[in-house]
Short mmCIF file of C-alpha atoms in Angstrom, two decimals:
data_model
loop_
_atom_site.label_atom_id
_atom_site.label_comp_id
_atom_site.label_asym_id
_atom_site.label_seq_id
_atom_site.Cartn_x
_atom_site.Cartn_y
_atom_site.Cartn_z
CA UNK A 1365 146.27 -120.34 -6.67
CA UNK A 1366 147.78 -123.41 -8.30
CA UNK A 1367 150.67 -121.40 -9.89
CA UNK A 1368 150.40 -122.21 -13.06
CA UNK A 1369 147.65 -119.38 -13.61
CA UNK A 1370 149.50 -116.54 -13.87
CA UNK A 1371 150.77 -118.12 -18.08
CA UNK A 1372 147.09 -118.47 -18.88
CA UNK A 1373 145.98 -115.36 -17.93
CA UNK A 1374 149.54 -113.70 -19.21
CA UNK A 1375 148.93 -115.49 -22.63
CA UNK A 1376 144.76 -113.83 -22.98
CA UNK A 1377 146.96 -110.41 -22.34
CA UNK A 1378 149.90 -111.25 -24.75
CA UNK A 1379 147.40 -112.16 -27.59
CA UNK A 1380 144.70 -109.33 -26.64
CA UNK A 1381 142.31 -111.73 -26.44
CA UNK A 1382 140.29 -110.37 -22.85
CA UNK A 1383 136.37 -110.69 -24.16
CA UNK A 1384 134.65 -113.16 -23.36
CA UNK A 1385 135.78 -115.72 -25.79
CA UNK A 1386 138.83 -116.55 -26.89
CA UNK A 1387 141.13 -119.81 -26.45
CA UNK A 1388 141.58 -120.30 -22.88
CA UNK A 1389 137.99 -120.00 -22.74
CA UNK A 1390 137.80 -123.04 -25.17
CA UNK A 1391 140.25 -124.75 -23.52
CA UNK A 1392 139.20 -124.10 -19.92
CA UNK A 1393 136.01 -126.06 -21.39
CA UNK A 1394 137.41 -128.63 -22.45
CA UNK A 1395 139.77 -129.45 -19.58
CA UNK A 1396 136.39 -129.58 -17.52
CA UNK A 1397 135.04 -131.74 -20.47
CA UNK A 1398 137.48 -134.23 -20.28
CA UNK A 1399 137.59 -134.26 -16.31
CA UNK A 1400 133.95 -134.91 -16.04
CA UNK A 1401 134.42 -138.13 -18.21
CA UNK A 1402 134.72 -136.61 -22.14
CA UNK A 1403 130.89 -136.87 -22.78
CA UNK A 1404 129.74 -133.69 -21.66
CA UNK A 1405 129.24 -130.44 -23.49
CA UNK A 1406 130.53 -127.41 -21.25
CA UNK A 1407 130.00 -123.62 -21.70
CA UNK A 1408 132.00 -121.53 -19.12
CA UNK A 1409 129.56 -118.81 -17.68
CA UNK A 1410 129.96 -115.95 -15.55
CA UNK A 1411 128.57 -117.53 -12.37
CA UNK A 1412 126.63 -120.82 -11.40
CA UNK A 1413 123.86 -118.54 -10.45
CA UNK A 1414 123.27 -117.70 -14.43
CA UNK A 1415 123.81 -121.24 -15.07
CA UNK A 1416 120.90 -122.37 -13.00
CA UNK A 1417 118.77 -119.67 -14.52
CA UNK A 1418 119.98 -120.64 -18.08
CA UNK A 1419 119.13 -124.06 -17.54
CA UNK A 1420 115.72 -123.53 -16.24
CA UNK A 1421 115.30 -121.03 -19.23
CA UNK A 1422 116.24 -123.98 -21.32
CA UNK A 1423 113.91 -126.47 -19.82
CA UNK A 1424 110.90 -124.03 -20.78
CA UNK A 1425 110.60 -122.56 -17.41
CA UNK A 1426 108.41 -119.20 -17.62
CA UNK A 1427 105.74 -117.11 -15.57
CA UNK A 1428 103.88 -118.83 -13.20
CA UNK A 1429 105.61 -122.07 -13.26
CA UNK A 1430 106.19 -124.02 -10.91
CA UNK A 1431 109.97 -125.68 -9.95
CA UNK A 1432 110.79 -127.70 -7.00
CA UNK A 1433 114.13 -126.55 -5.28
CA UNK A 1434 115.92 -128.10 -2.66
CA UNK A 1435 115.35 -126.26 0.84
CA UNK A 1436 118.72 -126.99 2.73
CA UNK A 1437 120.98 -124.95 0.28
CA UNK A 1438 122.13 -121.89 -0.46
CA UNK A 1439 119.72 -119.60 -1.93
CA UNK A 1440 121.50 -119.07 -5.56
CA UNK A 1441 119.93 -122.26 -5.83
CA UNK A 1442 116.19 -120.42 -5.62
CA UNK A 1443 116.73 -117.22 -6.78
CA UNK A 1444 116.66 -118.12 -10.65
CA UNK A 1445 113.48 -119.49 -10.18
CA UNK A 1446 112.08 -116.11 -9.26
CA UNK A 1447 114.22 -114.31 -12.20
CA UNK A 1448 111.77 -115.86 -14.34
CA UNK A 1449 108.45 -115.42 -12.43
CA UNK A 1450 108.20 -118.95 -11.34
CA UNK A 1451 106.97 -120.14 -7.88
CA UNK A 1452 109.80 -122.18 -5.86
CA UNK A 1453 108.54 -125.57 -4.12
CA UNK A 1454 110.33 -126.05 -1.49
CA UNK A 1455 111.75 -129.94 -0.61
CA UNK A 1456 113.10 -131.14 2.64
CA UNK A 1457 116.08 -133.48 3.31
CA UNK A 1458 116.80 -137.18 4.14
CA UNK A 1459 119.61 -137.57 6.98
CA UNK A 1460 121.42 -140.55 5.08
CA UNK A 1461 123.08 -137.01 2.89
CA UNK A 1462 121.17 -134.09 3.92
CA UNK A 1463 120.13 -133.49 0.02
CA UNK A 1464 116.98 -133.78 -0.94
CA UNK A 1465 114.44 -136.41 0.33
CA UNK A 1466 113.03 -138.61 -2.27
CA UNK A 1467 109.99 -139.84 -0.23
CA UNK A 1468 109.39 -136.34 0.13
CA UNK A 1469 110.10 -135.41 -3.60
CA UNK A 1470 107.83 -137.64 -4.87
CA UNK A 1471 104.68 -136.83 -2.02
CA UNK A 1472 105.79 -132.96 -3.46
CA UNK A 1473 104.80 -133.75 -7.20
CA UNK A 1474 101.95 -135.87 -6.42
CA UNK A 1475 100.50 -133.14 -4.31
CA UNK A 1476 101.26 -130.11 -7.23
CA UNK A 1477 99.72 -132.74 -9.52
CA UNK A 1478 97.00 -132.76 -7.80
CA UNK A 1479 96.34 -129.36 -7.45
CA UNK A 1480 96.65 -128.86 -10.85
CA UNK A 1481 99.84 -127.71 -11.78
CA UNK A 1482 102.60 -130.33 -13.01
CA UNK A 1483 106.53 -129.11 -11.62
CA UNK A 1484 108.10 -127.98 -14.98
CA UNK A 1485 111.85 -128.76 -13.18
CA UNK A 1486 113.73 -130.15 -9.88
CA UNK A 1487 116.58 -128.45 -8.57
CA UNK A 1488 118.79 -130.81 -6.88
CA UNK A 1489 121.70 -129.89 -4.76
CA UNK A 1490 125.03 -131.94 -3.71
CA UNK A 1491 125.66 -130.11 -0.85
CA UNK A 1492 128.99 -129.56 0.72
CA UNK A 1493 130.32 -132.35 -1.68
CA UNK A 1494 128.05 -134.57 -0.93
CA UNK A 1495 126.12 -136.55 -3.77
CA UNK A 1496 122.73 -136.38 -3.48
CA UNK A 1497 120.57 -139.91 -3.41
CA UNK A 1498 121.08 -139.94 -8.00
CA UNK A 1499 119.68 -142.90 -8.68
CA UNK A 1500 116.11 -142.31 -6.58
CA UNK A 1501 116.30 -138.85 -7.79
CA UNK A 1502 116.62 -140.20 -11.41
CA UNK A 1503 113.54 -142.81 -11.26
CA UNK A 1504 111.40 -139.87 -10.13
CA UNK A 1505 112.08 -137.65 -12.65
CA UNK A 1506 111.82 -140.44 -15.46
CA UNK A 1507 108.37 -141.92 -13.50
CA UNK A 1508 106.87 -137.92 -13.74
CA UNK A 1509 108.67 -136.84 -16.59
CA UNK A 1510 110.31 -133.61 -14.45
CA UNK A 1511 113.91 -132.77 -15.84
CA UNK A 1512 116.53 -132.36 -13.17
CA UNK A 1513 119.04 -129.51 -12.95
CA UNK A 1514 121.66 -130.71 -11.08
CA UNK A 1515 123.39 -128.35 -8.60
CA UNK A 1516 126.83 -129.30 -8.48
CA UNK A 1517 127.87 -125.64 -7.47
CA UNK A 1518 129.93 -127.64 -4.01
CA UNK A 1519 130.36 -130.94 -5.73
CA UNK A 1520 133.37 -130.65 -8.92
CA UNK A 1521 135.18 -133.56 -8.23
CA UNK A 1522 132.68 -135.30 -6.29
CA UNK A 1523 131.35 -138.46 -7.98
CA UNK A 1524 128.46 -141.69 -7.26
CA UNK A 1525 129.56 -145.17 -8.65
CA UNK A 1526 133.23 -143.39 -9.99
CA UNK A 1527 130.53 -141.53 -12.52
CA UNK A 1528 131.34 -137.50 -11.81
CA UNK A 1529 128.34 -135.10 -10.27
CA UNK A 1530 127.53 -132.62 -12.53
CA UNK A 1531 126.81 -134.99 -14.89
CA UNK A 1532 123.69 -136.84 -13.61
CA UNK A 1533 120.75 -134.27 -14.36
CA UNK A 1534 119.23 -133.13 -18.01
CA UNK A 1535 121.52 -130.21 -17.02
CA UNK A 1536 124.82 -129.45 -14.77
CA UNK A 1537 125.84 -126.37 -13.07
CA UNK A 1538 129.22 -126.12 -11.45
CA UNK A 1539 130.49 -122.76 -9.62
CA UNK A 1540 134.22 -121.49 -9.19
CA UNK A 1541 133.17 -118.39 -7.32
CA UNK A 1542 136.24 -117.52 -4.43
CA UNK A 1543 135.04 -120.01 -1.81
CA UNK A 1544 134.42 -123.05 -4.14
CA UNK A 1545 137.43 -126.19 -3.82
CA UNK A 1546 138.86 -124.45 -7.90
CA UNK A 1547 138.27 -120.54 -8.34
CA UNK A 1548 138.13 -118.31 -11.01
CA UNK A 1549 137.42 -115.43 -8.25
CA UNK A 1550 133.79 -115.16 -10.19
CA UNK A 1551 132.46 -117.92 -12.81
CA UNK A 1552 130.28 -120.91 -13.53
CA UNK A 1553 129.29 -123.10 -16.18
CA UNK A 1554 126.61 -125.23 -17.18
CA UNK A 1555 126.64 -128.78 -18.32
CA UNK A 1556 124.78 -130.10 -21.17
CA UNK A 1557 123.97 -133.57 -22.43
CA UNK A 1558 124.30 -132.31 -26.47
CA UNK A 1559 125.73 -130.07 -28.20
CA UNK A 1560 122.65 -128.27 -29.26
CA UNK A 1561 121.75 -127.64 -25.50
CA UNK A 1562 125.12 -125.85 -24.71
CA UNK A 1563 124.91 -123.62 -28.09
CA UNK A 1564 121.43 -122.27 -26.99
CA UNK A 1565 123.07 -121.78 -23.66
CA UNK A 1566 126.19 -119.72 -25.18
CA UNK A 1567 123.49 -118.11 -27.89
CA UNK A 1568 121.76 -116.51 -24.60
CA UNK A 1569 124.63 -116.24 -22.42
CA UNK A 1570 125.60 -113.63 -25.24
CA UNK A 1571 122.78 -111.31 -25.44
CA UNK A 1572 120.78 -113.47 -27.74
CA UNK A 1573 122.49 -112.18 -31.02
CA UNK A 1574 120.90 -113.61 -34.05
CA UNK A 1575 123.05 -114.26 -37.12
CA UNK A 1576 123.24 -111.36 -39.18
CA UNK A 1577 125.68 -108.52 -40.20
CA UNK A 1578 123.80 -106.09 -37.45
CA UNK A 1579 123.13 -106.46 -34.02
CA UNK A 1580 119.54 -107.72 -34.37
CA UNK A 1581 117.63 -109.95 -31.77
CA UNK A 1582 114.57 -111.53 -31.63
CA UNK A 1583 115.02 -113.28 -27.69
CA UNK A 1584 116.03 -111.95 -24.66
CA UNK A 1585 119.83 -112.68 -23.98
CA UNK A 1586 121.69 -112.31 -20.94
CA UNK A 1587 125.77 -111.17 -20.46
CA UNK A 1588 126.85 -114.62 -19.52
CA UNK A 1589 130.00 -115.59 -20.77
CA UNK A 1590 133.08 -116.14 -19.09
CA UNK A 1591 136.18 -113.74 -20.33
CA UNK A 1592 138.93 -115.11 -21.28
CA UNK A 1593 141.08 -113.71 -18.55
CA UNK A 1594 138.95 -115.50 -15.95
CA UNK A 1595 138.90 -118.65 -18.11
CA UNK A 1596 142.60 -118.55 -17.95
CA UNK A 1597 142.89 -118.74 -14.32
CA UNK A 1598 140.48 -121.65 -14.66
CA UNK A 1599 142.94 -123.63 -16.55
CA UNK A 1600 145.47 -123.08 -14.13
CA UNK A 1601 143.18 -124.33 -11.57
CA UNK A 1602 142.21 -127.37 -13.46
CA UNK A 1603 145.54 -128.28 -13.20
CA UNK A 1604 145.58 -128.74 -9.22
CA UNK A 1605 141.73 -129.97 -9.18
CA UNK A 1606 142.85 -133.39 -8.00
CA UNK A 1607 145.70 -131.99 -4.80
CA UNK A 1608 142.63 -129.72 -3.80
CA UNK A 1609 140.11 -132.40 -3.51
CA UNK A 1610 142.82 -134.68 -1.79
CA UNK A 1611 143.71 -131.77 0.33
CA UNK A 1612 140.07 -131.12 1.15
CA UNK A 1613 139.38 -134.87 2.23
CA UNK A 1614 142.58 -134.71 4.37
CA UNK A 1615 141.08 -132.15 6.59
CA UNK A 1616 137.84 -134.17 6.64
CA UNK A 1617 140.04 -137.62 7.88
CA UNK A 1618 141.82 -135.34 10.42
CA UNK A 1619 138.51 -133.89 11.94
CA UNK A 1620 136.88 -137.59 11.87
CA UNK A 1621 140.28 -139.38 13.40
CA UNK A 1622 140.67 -136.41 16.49
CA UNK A 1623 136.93 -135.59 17.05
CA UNK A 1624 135.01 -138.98 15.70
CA UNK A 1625 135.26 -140.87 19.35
CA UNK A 1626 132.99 -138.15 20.99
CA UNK A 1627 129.53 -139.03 20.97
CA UNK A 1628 128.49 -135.39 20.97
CA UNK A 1629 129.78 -134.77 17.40
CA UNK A 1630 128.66 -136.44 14.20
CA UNK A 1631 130.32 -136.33 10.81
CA UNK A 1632 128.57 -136.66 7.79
CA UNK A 1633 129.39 -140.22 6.12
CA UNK A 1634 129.42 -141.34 2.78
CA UNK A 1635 127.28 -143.86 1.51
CA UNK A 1636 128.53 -146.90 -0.65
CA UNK A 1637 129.48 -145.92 -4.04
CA UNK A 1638 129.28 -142.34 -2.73
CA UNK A 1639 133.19 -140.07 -3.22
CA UNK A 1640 132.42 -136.34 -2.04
CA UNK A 1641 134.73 -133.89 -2.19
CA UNK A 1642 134.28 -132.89 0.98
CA UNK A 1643 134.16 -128.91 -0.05
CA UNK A 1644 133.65 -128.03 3.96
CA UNK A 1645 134.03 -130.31 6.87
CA UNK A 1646 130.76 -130.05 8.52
CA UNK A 1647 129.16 -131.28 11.56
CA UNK A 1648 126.32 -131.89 14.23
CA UNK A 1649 126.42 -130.91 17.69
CA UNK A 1650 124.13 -132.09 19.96
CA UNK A 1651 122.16 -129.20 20.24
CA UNK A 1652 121.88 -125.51 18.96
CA UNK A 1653 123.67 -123.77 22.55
CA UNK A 1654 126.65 -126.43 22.23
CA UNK A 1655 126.86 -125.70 18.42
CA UNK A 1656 127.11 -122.18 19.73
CA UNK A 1657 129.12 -122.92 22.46
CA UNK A 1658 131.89 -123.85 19.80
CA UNK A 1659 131.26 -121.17 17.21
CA UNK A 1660 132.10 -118.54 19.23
CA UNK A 1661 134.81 -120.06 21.19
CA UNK A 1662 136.44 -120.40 17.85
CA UNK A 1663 135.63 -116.91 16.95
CA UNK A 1664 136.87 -115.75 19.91
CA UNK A 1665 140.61 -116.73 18.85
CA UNK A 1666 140.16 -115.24 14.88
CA UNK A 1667 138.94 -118.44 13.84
CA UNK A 1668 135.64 -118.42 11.37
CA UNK A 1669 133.25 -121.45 11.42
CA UNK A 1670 129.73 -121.29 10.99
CA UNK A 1671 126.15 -122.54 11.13
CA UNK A 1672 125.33 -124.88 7.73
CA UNK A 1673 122.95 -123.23 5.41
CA UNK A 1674 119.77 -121.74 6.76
CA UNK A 1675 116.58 -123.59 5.06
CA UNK A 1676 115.10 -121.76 1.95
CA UNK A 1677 111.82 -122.35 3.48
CA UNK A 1678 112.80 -120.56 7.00
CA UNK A 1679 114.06 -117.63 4.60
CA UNK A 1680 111.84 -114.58 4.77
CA UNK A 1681 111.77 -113.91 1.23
CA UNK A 1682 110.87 -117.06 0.52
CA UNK A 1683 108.60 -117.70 3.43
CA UNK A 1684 104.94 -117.05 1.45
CA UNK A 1685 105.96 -120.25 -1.25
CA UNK A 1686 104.60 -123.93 -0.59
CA UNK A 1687 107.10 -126.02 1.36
CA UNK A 1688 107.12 -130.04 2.47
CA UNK A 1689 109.08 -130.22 5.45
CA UNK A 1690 109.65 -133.31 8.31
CA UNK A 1691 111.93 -131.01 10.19
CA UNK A 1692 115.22 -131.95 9.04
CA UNK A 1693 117.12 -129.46 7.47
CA UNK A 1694 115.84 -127.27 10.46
CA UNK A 1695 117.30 -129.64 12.56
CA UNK A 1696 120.63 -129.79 10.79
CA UNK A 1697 120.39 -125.83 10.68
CA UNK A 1698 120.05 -125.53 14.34
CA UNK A 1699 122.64 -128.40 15.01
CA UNK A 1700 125.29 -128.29 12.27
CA UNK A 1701 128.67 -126.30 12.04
CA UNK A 1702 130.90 -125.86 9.52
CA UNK A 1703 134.39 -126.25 10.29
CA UNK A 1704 137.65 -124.30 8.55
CA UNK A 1705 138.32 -126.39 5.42
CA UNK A 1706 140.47 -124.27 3.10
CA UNK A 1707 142.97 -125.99 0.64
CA UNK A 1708 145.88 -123.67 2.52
CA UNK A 1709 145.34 -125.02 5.88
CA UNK A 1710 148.61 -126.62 7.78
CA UNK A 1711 148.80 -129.07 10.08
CA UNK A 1712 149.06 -127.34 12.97
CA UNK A 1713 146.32 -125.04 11.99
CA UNK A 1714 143.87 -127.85 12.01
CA UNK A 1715 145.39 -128.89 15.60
CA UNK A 1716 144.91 -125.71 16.80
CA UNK A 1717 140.91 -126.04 15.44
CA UNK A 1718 140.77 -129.30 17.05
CA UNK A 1719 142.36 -128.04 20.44
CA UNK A 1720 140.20 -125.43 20.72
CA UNK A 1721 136.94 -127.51 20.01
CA UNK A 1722 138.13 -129.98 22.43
CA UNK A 1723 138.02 -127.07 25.36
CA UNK A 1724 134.63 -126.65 25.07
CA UNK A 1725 133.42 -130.47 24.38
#
């Protein structure tokens, strides 16, 4: 916590105002408004797992459909797909950012295509901070005419060419569950390019009520919203965004400078005109036992890394569903750690990381 929580939250429970609406929930939307560049319209949800499955909802995603997902990620980036009896296609990654591959993207839809069925959506993940390749992403989904929901879940304050992420895609989703770089201990929101968009999104984020003196509905609504007790500890965090991506990049400079000149370990680089972040530290070992090696020498002295996301693909309960694959997210799976990269960490915490790595190099 920023510290300057504990008045937002104080004020919902000075002015009774604890449902889920109310001013801080305004407010908490617009402070995310105006730090994604003022353009954007921005309904606070309870998670970015609701917001992915409200977007899709609002992109006309129903039974049967089909919606290409992003393999390397974590699977609330999937499992909206299924809420809404869809089939997930599953994409590989390209090395340059381990997000999704265009070359494979594109071989993905031309395939579906061919077999008849036209991908109603793309889910496309920045993962760990990272931007994912925007601007090949873009001319694909212009060229086929497949909306993009853009999974910036790891990514708020992330940005490619100084334009934020969450802002890219026909939709946004951004997360502040516990672990994400802000928290509101459980929320989301999704980012729309209208107004329109993001009313729909609040109409069935709140059970779909229509307009009329009784509770009468003629859709199926969801309980979406953000209260505005959680909203207020969003605004408190908004308020610290920037020290918290700062802080987060410091740990990623002091891994690079003390680890970078040994061959065995590779950091994930940006690309020009890419800013991540960096939500976690993360990176390759030359092989899965040395990746290993290191993981459990650090758990060994109470301190937690671990493995980067497991493939959707290689995922059991997603293991029946059609999946183009070259190998490298399982690669960066079997290879990749993620290192301790909490806003809180000191300087001689992240020595003591480094130290420890360094024994078993």
């Amino acid at each position: 916590m920023g510290g300057g929580e504990q008045k937002y939250v104080q004020e919902a429970f000075d002015t009774n105002w604890v449902a889920p609406l109310g001013p801080n929930v305004d407010n908490f939307e617009k402070s995310i408004n105006l730090f994604l560049g003022g353009s954007s319209n921005v309904a606070a949800l309870s998670s970015g797992t609701a917001a992915i499955h409200l977007a899709l909802e609002l992109l006309g995603v129903t039974k049967d459909d089909e919606v290409i997902c992003q393999s390397f990620t974590f699977s609330a980036s999937a499992n909206p797909i299924m809420y809404l009896g869809a089939t997930p296609i599953f994409v590989d990654s390209e090395k340059d950012t381990w997000n999704i591959s265009p070359k494979l993207l594109e071989e993905s839809i031309k395939d579906r295509i061919a077999k008849g069925k036209k991908p109603k959506a793309i889910v496309a993940v920045h993962l760990y901070g990272m931007p994912y390749k925007v601007e090949e992403i873009a001319q694909i989904s212009e060229k086929y005419g497949i909306p993009v929901v853009e999974d910036s879940a790891e990514a708020l304050g992330s940005s490619f060419k100084n334009k934020k992420c969450g802002t890219f895609g026909a939709i946004g989703i951004l997360s502040f569950n516990g672990n994400k770089i802000i928290t509101t201990s459980g929320g989301g929101a999704l980012i729309a390019k209208d107004e329109a968009t993001k009313n729909k999104a609040v109409f069935l984020a709140t059970q779909a009520r229509d307009d009329a003196p009784h509770y009468q509905h003629s859709s199926v609504g969801y309980n979406y919203r953000m209260s505005n007790i959680l909203a207020g500890i969003g605004r408190g965090q908004m308020e610290v965004l920037q020290d918290r991506v700062n802080q987060r990049r410091f740990n990623y400079n002091f891994y690079k400078k003390r680890l970078d000149h040994f061959p065995e370990i590779e950091f994930l680089e940006e690309q020009d005109g890419y800013y991540s972040n960096r939500w976690l530290t993360c990176v390759l070992m030359p092989s899965f036992a040395i990746r290993e090696k290191i993981r459990l020498a650090l758990l060994e002295e109470n301190v937690e890394s671990r493995p980067l996301w497991k493939p959707m693909h290689l995922q059991p309960v997603f293991a029946e569903f059609p999946n183009y694959s070259d190998g490298t997210s399982e690669d960066l799976f079997n290879r990749g750690l993620c290192l301790p990269s909490g806003s809180n960490l000191s300087q001689n915490d992240l020595e003591r990381i480094v130290a420890l790595i360094l024994t078993k190099i």
